[in-house]
GROMACS .gro file of C-alpha atoms in nm:
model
  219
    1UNK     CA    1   3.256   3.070  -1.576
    2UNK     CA    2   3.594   3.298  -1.519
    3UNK     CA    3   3.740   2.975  -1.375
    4UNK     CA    4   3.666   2.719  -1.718
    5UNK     CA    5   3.875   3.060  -1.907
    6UNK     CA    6   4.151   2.926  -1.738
    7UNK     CA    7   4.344   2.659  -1.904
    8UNK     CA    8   4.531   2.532  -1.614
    9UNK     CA    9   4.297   2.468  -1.352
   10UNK     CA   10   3.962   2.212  -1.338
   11UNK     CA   11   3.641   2.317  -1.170
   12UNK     CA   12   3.568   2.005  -0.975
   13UNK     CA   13   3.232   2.138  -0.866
   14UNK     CA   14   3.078   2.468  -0.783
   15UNK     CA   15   2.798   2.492  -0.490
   16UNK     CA   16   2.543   2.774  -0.435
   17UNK     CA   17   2.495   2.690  -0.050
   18UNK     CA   18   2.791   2.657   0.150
   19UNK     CA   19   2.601   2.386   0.380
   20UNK     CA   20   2.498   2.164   0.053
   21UNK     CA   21   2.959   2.276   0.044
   22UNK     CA   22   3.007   2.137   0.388
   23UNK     CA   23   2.841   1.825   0.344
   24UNK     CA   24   2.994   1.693   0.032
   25UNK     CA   25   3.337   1.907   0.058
   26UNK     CA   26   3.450   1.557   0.259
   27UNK     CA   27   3.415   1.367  -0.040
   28UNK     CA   28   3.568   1.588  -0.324
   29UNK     CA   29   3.926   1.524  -0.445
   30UNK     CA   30   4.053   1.882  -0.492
   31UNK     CA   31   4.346   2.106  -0.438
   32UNK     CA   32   4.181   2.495  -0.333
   33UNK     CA   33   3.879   2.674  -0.337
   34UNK     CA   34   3.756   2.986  -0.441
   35UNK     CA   35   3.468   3.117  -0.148
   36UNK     CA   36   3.297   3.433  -0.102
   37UNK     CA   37   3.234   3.549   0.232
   38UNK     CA   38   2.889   3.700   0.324
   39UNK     CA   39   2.669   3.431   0.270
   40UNK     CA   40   2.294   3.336   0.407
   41UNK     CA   41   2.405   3.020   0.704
   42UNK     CA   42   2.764   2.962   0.720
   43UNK     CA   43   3.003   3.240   0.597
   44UNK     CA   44   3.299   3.199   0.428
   45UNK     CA   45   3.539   3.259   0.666
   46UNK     CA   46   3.377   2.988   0.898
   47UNK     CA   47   3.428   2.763   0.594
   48UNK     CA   48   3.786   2.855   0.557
   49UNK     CA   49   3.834   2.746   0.952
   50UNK     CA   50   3.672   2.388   0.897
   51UNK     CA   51   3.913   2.341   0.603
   52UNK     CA   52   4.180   2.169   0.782
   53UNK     CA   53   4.449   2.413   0.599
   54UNK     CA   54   4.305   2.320   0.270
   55UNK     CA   55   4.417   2.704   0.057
   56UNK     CA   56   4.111   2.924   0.002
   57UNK     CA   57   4.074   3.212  -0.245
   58UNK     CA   58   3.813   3.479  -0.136
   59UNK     CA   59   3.618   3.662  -0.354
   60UNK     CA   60   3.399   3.916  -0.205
   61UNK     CA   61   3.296   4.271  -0.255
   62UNK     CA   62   3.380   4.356   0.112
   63UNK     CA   63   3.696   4.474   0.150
   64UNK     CA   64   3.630   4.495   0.556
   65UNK     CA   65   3.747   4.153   0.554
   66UNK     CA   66   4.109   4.115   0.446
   67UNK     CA   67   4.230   4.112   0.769
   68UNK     CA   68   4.088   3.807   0.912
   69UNK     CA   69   4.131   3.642   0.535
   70UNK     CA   70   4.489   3.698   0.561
   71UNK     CA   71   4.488   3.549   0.978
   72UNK     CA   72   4.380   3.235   0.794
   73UNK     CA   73   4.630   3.191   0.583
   74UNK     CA   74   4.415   3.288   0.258
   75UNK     CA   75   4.594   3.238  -0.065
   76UNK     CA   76   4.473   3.588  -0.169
   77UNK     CA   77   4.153   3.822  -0.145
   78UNK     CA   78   3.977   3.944  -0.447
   79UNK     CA   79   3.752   4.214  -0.471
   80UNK     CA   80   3.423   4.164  -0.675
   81UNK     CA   81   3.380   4.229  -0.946
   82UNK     CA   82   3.604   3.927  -1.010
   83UNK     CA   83   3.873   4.004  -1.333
   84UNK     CA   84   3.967   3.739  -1.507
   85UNK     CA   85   4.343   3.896  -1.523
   86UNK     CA   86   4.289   3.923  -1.132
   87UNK     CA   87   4.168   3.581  -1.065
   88UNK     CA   88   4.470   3.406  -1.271
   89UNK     CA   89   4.692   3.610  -1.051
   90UNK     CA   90   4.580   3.432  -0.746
   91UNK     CA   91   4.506   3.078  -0.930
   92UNK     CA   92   4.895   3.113  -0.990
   93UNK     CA   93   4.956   3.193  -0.619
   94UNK     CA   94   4.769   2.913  -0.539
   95UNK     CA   95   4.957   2.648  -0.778
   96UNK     CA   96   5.264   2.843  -0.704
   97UNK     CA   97   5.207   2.735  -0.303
   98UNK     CA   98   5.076   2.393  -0.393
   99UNK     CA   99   5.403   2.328  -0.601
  100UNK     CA  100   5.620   2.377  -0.238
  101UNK     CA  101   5.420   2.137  -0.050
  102UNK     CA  102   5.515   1.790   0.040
  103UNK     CA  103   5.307   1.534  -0.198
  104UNK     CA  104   5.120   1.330   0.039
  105UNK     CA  105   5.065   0.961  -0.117
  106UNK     CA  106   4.739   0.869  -0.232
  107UNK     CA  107   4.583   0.603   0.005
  108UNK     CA  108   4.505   0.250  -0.212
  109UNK     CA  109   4.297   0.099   0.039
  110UNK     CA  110   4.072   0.104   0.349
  111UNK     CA  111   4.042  -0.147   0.626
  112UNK     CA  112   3.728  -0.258   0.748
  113UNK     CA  113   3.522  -0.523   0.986
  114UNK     CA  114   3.399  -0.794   0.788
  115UNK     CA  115   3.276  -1.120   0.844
  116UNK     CA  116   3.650  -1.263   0.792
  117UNK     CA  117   3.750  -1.008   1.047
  118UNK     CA  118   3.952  -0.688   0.995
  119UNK     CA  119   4.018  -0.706   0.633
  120UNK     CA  120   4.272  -0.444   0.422
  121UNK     CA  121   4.089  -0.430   0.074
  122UNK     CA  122   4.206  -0.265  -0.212
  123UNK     CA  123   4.026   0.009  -0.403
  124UNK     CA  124   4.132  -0.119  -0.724
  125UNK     CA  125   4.018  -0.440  -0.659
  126UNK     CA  126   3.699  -0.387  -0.566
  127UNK     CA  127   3.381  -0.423  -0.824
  128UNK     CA  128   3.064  -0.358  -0.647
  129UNK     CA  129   2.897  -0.289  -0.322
  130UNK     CA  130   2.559  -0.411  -0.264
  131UNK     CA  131   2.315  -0.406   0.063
  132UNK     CA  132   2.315  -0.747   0.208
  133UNK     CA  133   2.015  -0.890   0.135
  134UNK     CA  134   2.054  -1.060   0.518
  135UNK     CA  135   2.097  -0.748   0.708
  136UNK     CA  136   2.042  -0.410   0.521
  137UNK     CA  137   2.283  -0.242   0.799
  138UNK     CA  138   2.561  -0.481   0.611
  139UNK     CA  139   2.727  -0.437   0.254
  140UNK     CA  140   2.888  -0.686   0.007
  141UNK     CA  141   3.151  -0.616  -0.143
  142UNK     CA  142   3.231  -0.801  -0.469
  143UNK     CA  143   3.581  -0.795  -0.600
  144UNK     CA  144   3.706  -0.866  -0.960
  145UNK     CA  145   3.833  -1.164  -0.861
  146UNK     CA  146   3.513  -1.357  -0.767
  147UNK     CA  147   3.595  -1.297  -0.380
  148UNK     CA  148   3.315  -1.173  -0.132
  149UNK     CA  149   3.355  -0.996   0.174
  150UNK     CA  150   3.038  -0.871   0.385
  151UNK     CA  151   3.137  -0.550   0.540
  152UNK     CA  152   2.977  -0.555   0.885
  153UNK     CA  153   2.730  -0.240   0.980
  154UNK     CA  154   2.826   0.059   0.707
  155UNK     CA  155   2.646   0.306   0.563
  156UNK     CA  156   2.653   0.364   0.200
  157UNK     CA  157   2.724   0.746   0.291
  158UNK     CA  158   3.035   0.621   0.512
  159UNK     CA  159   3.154   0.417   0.219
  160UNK     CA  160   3.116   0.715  -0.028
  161UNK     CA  161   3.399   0.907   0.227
  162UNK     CA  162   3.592   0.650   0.229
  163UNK     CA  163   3.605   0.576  -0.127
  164UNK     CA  164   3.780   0.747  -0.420
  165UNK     CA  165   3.550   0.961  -0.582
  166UNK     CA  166   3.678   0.970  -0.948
  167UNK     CA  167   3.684   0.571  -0.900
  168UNK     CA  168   3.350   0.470  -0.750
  169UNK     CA  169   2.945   0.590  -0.787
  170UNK     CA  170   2.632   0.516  -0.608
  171UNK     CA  171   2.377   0.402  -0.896
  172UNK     CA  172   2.093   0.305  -0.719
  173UNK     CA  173   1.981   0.268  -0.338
  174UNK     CA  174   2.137  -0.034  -0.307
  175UNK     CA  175   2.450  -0.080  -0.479
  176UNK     CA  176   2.808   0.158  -0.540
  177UNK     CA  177   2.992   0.013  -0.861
  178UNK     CA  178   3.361   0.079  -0.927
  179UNK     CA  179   3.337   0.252  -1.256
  180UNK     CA  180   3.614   0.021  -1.404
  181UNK     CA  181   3.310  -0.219  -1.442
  182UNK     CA  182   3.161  -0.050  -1.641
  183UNK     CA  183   3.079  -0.205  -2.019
  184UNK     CA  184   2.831   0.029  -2.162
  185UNK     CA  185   2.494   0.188  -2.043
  186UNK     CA  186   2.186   0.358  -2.112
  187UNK     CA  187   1.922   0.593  -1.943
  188UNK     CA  188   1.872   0.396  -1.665
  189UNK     CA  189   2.076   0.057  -1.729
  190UNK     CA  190   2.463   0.004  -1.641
  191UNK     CA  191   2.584  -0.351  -1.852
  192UNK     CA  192   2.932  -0.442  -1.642
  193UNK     CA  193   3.203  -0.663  -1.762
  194UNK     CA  194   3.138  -0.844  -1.433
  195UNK     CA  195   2.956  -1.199  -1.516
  196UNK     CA  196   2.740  -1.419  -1.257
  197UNK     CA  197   2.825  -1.804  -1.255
  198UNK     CA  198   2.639  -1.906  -1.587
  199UNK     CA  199   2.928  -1.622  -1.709
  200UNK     CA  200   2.636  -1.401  -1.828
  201UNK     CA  201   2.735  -1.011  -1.788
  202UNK     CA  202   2.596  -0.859  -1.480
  203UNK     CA  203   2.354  -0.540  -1.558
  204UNK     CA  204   2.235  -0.257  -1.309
  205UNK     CA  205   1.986  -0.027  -1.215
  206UNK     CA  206   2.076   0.309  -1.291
  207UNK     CA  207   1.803   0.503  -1.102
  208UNK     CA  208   1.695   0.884  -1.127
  209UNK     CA  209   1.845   1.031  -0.836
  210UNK     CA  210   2.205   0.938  -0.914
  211UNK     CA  211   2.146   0.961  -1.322
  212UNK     CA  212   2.325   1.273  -1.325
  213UNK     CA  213   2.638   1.210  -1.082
  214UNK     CA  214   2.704   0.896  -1.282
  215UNK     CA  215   2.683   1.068  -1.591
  216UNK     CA  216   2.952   1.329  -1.477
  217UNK     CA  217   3.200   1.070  -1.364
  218UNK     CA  218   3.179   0.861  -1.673
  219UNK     CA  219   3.226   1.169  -1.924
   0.00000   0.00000   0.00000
């Protein structure tokens, strides 16, 4: 709540379970985050270490901790309860060290096995990715272009990873649409701008489970 105060930053997501964290952390497209450290599972300072130098805030009412917050390399350490004067101090540390590092370029594509062999495909050109209705260990991936490619033995999660979030979302058990094909949709229908070879307009499943991630991403 202290964190949507704060014109400058985004709250990409916010997790009550630093395992639910974990899991999905691998998938998120963001810059630092904010962790307190005594928590039930996994503490915070075991997060910080899987971060792969990712900056970290900590908020925490234990002040025992600063030491080994500053050992790894914490932006800065605030004491609950949080201020927001105090936490815009360290949200302009953070930006302040993100500014002095290196841009690293945003990867356009992934390469995969497919049944034309290794094949470099393009995020942006990509339209859908269904289960194959051959082998359910296999995708298809539809580009905008008409072109198929069957992408041999790959989880939907593994896709997801490799993916860009703010680009693609899982809609149903089955299929991953680029949101870029997206016409309009409804509770639980997605109408594309994609057409079948009569050149009627594909529609899609939008099922329960993913109702709500969708909805996020389209907003």
């Amino acid at each position: 709540m202290l964190c949507e105060q704060i014109d400058e930053i985004e709250v990409v997501k916010a997790f009550n379970n630093s395992e639910y964290f974990i899991r999905e952390s691998v998938g998120l497209d963001f810059d630092f985050c904010i962790l307190d450290i005594e928590m039930p599972g996994i503490d915070g300072l075991q997060i910080a270490n899987l971060m792969n130098g990712k900056p970290v805030i900590f908020a925490t009412a234990y002040k025992e901790y600063a030491a080994e917050a500053f050992d790894l390399n914490a932006i800065d350490y605030i004491r609950k309860p949080v201020k927001l004067e105090r936490l815009k101090q360290a949200i302009l540390k953070a930006k302040k060290i993100l500014g002095n590092q290196p841009s690293v370029p945003k990867k356009t594509f992934f390469q995969l096995n497919t049944d034309k062999g290794k094949a470099i495909l393009f995020f942006e050109k990509i339209a859908l990715i269904q289960t194959s209705g051959i082998d359910s260990r296999d995708k298809i991936a539809k580009l905008f272009d008409g072109e198929e490619f069957v992408l041999k033995n790959i989880t939907f999660e593994k896709l997801l990873e490799l993916l860009p979030q703010s680009e693609f979302c899982r809609i149903n058990k089955k299929e991953i649409i680029s949101l870029k094909a997206v016409q309009v949709f409804s509770f639980d229908e997605i109408s594309s701008n994609l057409q079948n070879e009569a050149g009627k307009f594909l529609s899609f499943t939008l099922s329960e489970n993913y109702r709500n991630q969708f909805l996020e991403k389209i907003r």
